[in-house]
Each structure stands twice: as C-alpha cells, then as structure tokens.
Amino acid sequence: ALVAITADATDGGLMRMAALSMNDEFRIVRPGQVFDRFMVESIGPDSVRLVDITSPTRATFVVAIR
C-alpha cells in the first residue's frame, strides 16, 4: 500500500520519497530503491510505479493514493 508521498526541493530539482507498507513491513523509499521484490521505478505526485524484479517479464504496477 502507498501510505504517503513527500517531496523536498534540492539543487537538482524536486526529490520525491514514498512511504510503502506491505504485510508487516514499512519503508520510505526513493526511485531506484528496492522494497521486498519491487524496485521503485518512479514516484509521481499521487502514485508510485513499481517493477517486480522477480518476474521474468519485469511486470510493472502503479500504486496510487486513494
């Protein structure tokens, strides 16, 4: 589940981070980081695009804040 998205202004532009929850785990991640079997491909203003790194086809999923 996508719990929250935060954004910080940096010299390189806007850096977004996402708070993700799965089973009993909770983690704050940035693009490129791995959470469980998913790599965070991108973080938008209200959704996160995840890639299943265990899938032979590298299936992608978009998780949005409701």
Short mmCIF file of N, CA, C and O in Angstrom, two decimals:
data_model
loop_
_atom_site.label_atom_id
_atom_site.label_comp_id
_atom_site.label_asym_id
_atom_site.label_seq_id
_atom_site.Cartn_x
_atom_site.Cartn_y
_atom_site.Cartn_z
N ALA A 1 0.84 -1.18 0.00
CA ALA A 1 0.00 0.00 0.00
C ALA A 1 0.88 1.24 0.00
O ALA A 1 1.94 1.26 0.63
N LEU A 2 0.44 2.24 -0.71
CA LEU A 2 1.12 3.53 -0.69
C LEU A 2 0.51 4.36 0.42
O LEU A 2 -0.68 4.66 0.41
N VAL A 3 1.33 4.71 1.41
CA VAL A 3 0.84 5.43 2.58
C VAL A 3 0.93 6.94 2.39
O VAL A 3 0.01 7.67 2.73
N ALA A 4 2.07 7.39 1.83
CA ALA A 4 2.27 8.83 1.67
C ALA A 4 3.36 9.08 0.65
O ALA A 4 4.19 8.22 0.37
N ILE A 5 3.36 10.30 0.10
CA ILE A 5 4.42 10.77 -0.77
C ILE A 5 4.89 12.11 -0.23
O ILE A 5 4.08 12.97 0.11
N THR A 6 6.21 12.26 -0.12
CA THR A 6 6.78 13.53 0.32
C THR A 6 7.66 14.07 -0.78
O THR A 6 8.10 13.34 -1.66
N ALA A 7 7.93 15.37 -0.74
CA ALA A 7 8.79 15.99 -1.74
C ALA A 7 9.65 17.04 -1.06
O ALA A 7 9.17 17.80 -0.20
N ASP A 8 10.93 17.05 -1.43
CA ASP A 8 11.88 18.05 -0.92
C ASP A 8 12.53 18.74 -2.10
O ASP A 8 12.92 18.08 -3.07
N ALA A 9 12.66 20.05 -2.01
CA ALA A 9 13.36 20.80 -3.04
C ALA A 9 14.85 20.63 -2.83
O ALA A 9 15.36 20.79 -1.72
N THR A 10 15.57 20.26 -3.89
CA THR A 10 17.02 20.13 -3.83
C THR A 10 17.63 20.96 -4.96
O THR A 10 16.90 21.46 -5.83
N ASP A 11 18.94 21.07 -4.97
CA ASP A 11 19.61 21.81 -6.05
C ASP A 11 19.34 21.17 -7.40
O ASP A 11 19.32 21.83 -8.42
N GLY A 12 19.14 19.83 -7.40
CA GLY A 12 18.89 19.11 -8.64
C GLY A 12 17.42 19.06 -9.04
O GLY A 12 17.06 18.43 -10.02
N GLY A 13 16.55 19.67 -8.26
CA GLY A 13 15.12 19.64 -8.54
C GLY A 13 14.35 19.05 -7.38
O GLY A 13 14.83 19.00 -6.26
N LEU A 14 13.17 18.57 -7.66
CA LEU A 14 12.29 18.02 -6.63
C LEU A 14 12.63 16.55 -6.39
O LEU A 14 12.68 15.76 -7.33
N MET A 15 12.89 16.17 -5.14
CA MET A 15 13.16 14.78 -4.78
C MET A 15 11.95 14.23 -4.03
O MET A 15 11.63 14.70 -2.94
N ARG A 16 11.27 13.26 -4.65
CA ARG A 16 10.11 12.64 -4.01
C ARG A 16 10.52 11.34 -3.32
O ARG A 16 11.39 10.62 -3.80
N MET A 17 9.87 11.07 -2.20
CA MET A 17 10.03 9.81 -1.49
C MET A 17 8.63 9.26 -1.21
O MET A 17 7.67 10.03 -1.08
N ALA A 18 8.53 7.95 -1.14
CA ALA A 18 7.24 7.31 -0.91
C ALA A 18 7.32 6.43 0.33
O ALA A 18 8.31 5.75 0.56
N ALA A 19 6.26 6.46 1.12
CA ALA A 19 6.13 5.56 2.27
C ALA A 19 5.27 4.39 1.83
O ALA A 19 4.10 4.56 1.47
N LEU A 20 5.88 3.20 1.79
CA LEU A 20 5.19 1.99 1.34
C LEU A 20 5.02 1.02 2.50
O LEU A 20 5.89 0.92 3.36
N SER A 21 3.92 0.30 2.49
CA SER A 21 3.63 -0.70 3.50
C SER A 21 3.23 -2.00 2.80
O SER A 21 2.46 -1.99 1.85
N MET A 22 3.79 -3.12 3.30
CA MET A 22 3.46 -4.42 2.74
C MET A 22 3.59 -5.45 3.85
O MET A 22 4.65 -5.55 4.47
N ASN A 23 2.51 -6.17 4.09
CA ASN A 23 2.46 -7.12 5.21
C ASN A 23 2.80 -6.38 6.49
O ASN A 23 2.14 -5.42 6.82
N ASP A 24 3.84 -6.76 7.19
CA ASP A 24 4.22 -6.08 8.44
C ASP A 24 5.39 -5.13 8.24
O ASP A 24 5.95 -4.63 9.21
N GLU A 25 5.79 -4.89 6.99
CA GLU A 25 6.94 -4.02 6.71
C GLU A 25 6.48 -2.63 6.30
O GLU A 25 5.45 -2.47 5.65
N PHE A 26 7.29 -1.66 6.67
CA PHE A 26 7.05 -0.26 6.29
C PHE A 26 8.40 0.34 5.95
O PHE A 26 9.38 0.15 6.67
N ARG A 27 8.44 1.06 4.82
CA ARG A 27 9.72 1.66 4.44
C ARG A 27 9.47 2.93 3.64
O ARG A 27 8.52 3.02 2.87
N ILE A 28 10.38 3.89 3.80
CA ILE A 28 10.37 5.10 2.99
C ILE A 28 11.45 4.92 1.92
O ILE A 28 12.61 4.63 2.24
N VAL A 29 11.06 5.04 0.65
CA VAL A 29 11.95 4.73 -0.46
C VAL A 29 12.02 5.88 -1.46
O VAL A 29 11.13 6.72 -1.53
N ARG A 30 13.09 5.85 -2.24
CA ARG A 30 13.30 6.79 -3.34
C ARG A 30 13.35 5.99 -4.64
O ARG A 30 13.53 4.78 -4.61
N PRO A 31 13.24 6.65 -5.78
CA PRO A 31 13.37 5.94 -7.06
C PRO A 31 14.70 5.18 -7.12
O PRO A 31 15.74 5.69 -6.71
N GLY A 32 14.62 3.95 -7.62
CA GLY A 32 15.79 3.11 -7.74
C GLY A 32 16.00 2.16 -6.58
O GLY A 32 16.74 1.19 -6.68
N GLN A 33 15.35 2.42 -5.45
CA GLN A 33 15.49 1.55 -4.30
C GLN A 33 14.53 0.37 -4.39
O GLN A 33 13.53 0.42 -5.10
N VAL A 34 14.87 -0.70 -3.66
CA VAL A 34 14.08 -1.93 -3.68
C VAL A 34 13.35 -2.09 -2.35
O VAL A 34 13.92 -1.85 -1.28
N PHE A 35 12.09 -2.49 -2.44
CA PHE A 35 11.27 -2.81 -1.27
C PHE A 35 10.64 -4.16 -1.53
O PHE A 35 9.88 -4.32 -2.49
N ASP A 36 11.01 -5.14 -0.72
CA ASP A 36 10.56 -6.52 -0.91
C ASP A 36 11.02 -6.96 -2.29
O ASP A 36 12.21 -6.93 -2.57
N ARG A 37 10.11 -7.34 -3.17
CA ARG A 37 10.51 -7.79 -4.51
C ARG A 37 10.28 -6.71 -5.58
O ARG A 37 10.35 -6.99 -6.77
N PHE A 38 10.02 -5.50 -5.15
CA PHE A 38 9.72 -4.41 -6.09
C PHE A 38 10.79 -3.33 -6.08
O PHE A 38 11.24 -2.90 -5.03
N MET A 39 11.17 -2.88 -7.28
CA MET A 39 12.04 -1.73 -7.42
C MET A 39 11.16 -0.53 -7.71
O MET A 39 10.23 -0.61 -8.52
N VAL A 40 11.44 0.58 -7.05
CA VAL A 40 10.69 1.81 -7.28
C VAL A 40 11.23 2.45 -8.56
O VAL A 40 12.36 2.90 -8.60
N GLU A 41 10.42 2.43 -9.60
CA GLU A 41 10.84 3.00 -10.89
C GLU A 41 10.68 4.51 -10.89
O GLU A 41 11.55 5.23 -11.35
N SER A 42 9.54 4.98 -10.39
CA SER A 42 9.30 6.43 -10.35
C SER A 42 8.25 6.75 -9.29
O SER A 42 7.45 5.90 -8.91
N ILE A 43 8.30 8.01 -8.85
CA ILE A 43 7.32 8.50 -7.87
C ILE A 43 6.73 9.78 -8.42
O ILE A 43 7.45 10.74 -8.70
N GLY A 44 5.42 9.79 -8.60
CA GLY A 44 4.72 10.97 -9.07
C GLY A 44 4.07 11.69 -7.91
O GLY A 44 4.24 11.31 -6.75
N PRO A 45 3.28 12.71 -8.18
CA PRO A 45 2.64 13.48 -7.10
C PRO A 45 1.61 12.67 -6.31
O PRO A 45 1.36 12.96 -5.14
N ASP A 46 1.01 11.62 -6.93
CA ASP A 46 -0.01 10.85 -6.22
C ASP A 46 0.06 9.35 -6.48
O ASP A 46 -0.86 8.61 -6.15
N SER A 47 1.18 8.88 -7.08
CA SER A 47 1.31 7.44 -7.34
C SER A 47 2.78 7.04 -7.44
O SER A 47 3.66 7.88 -7.61
N VAL A 48 2.99 5.72 -7.34
CA VAL A 48 4.33 5.15 -7.44
C VAL A 48 4.29 4.04 -8.48
O VAL A 48 3.35 3.24 -8.50
N ARG A 49 5.30 3.98 -9.33
CA ARG A 49 5.41 2.92 -10.33
C ARG A 49 6.46 1.93 -9.83
O ARG A 49 7.61 2.31 -9.58
N LEU A 50 6.05 0.67 -9.69
CA LEU A 50 6.91 -0.39 -9.15
C LEU A 50 7.17 -1.45 -10.22
O LEU A 50 6.29 -1.74 -11.03
N VAL A 51 8.36 -2.04 -10.20
CA VAL A 51 8.73 -3.12 -11.10
C VAL A 51 9.00 -4.36 -10.26
O VAL A 51 9.79 -4.30 -9.30
N ASP A 52 8.34 -5.47 -10.59
CA ASP A 52 8.57 -6.73 -9.89
C ASP A 52 9.88 -7.32 -10.41
O ASP A 52 9.93 -7.83 -11.54
N ILE A 53 10.94 -7.26 -9.62
CA ILE A 53 12.25 -7.71 -10.08
C ILE A 53 12.37 -9.23 -10.09
O ILE A 53 13.34 -9.76 -10.62
N THR A 54 11.39 -9.94 -9.54
CA THR A 54 11.41 -11.41 -9.58
C THR A 54 10.65 -11.96 -10.78
O THR A 54 10.75 -13.13 -11.08
N SER A 55 9.91 -11.12 -11.45
CA SER A 55 9.11 -11.54 -12.61
C SER A 55 10.00 -11.61 -13.85
O SER A 55 10.76 -10.68 -14.13
N PRO A 56 9.91 -12.70 -14.62
CA PRO A 56 10.71 -12.79 -15.85
C PRO A 56 10.38 -11.69 -16.85
O PRO A 56 11.23 -11.28 -17.63
N THR A 57 9.16 -11.18 -16.80
CA THR A 57 8.76 -10.11 -17.72
C THR A 57 8.92 -8.72 -17.10
O THR A 57 8.60 -7.72 -17.72
N ARG A 58 9.41 -8.68 -15.84
CA ARG A 58 9.56 -7.42 -15.10
C ARG A 58 8.25 -6.63 -15.11
O ARG A 58 8.19 -5.47 -15.53
N ALA A 59 7.20 -7.30 -14.65
CA ALA A 59 5.86 -6.71 -14.60
C ALA A 59 5.90 -5.40 -13.81
O ALA A 59 6.60 -5.29 -12.81
N THR A 60 5.13 -4.41 -14.27
CA THR A 60 5.07 -3.12 -13.59
C THR A 60 3.68 -2.90 -13.02
O THR A 60 2.68 -3.38 -13.54
N PHE A 61 3.65 -2.16 -11.93
CA PHE A 61 2.41 -1.85 -11.22
C PHE A 61 2.43 -0.38 -10.82
O PHE A 61 3.49 0.16 -10.49
N VAL A 62 1.29 0.24 -10.86
CA VAL A 62 1.14 1.60 -10.37
C VAL A 62 0.26 1.55 -9.13
O VAL A 62 -0.86 1.02 -9.18
N VAL A 63 0.78 2.08 -8.04
CA VAL A 63 0.04 2.14 -6.77
C VAL A 63 -0.26 3.61 -6.51
O VAL A 63 0.65 4.44 -6.51
N ALA A 64 -1.54 3.92 -6.30
CA ALA A 64 -1.95 5.32 -6.11
C ALA A 64 -2.51 5.53 -4.72
O ALA A 64 -3.01 4.61 -4.08
N ILE A 65 -2.43 6.78 -4.28
CA ILE A 65 -3.07 7.16 -3.02
C ILE A 65 -4.57 7.28 -3.27
O ILE A 65 -4.99 7.89 -4.24
N ARG A 66 -5.34 6.73 -2.40
CA ARG A 66 -6.81 6.80 -2.57
C ARG A 66 -7.37 7.96 -1.81
O ARG A 66 -6.97 8.34 -0.80
#
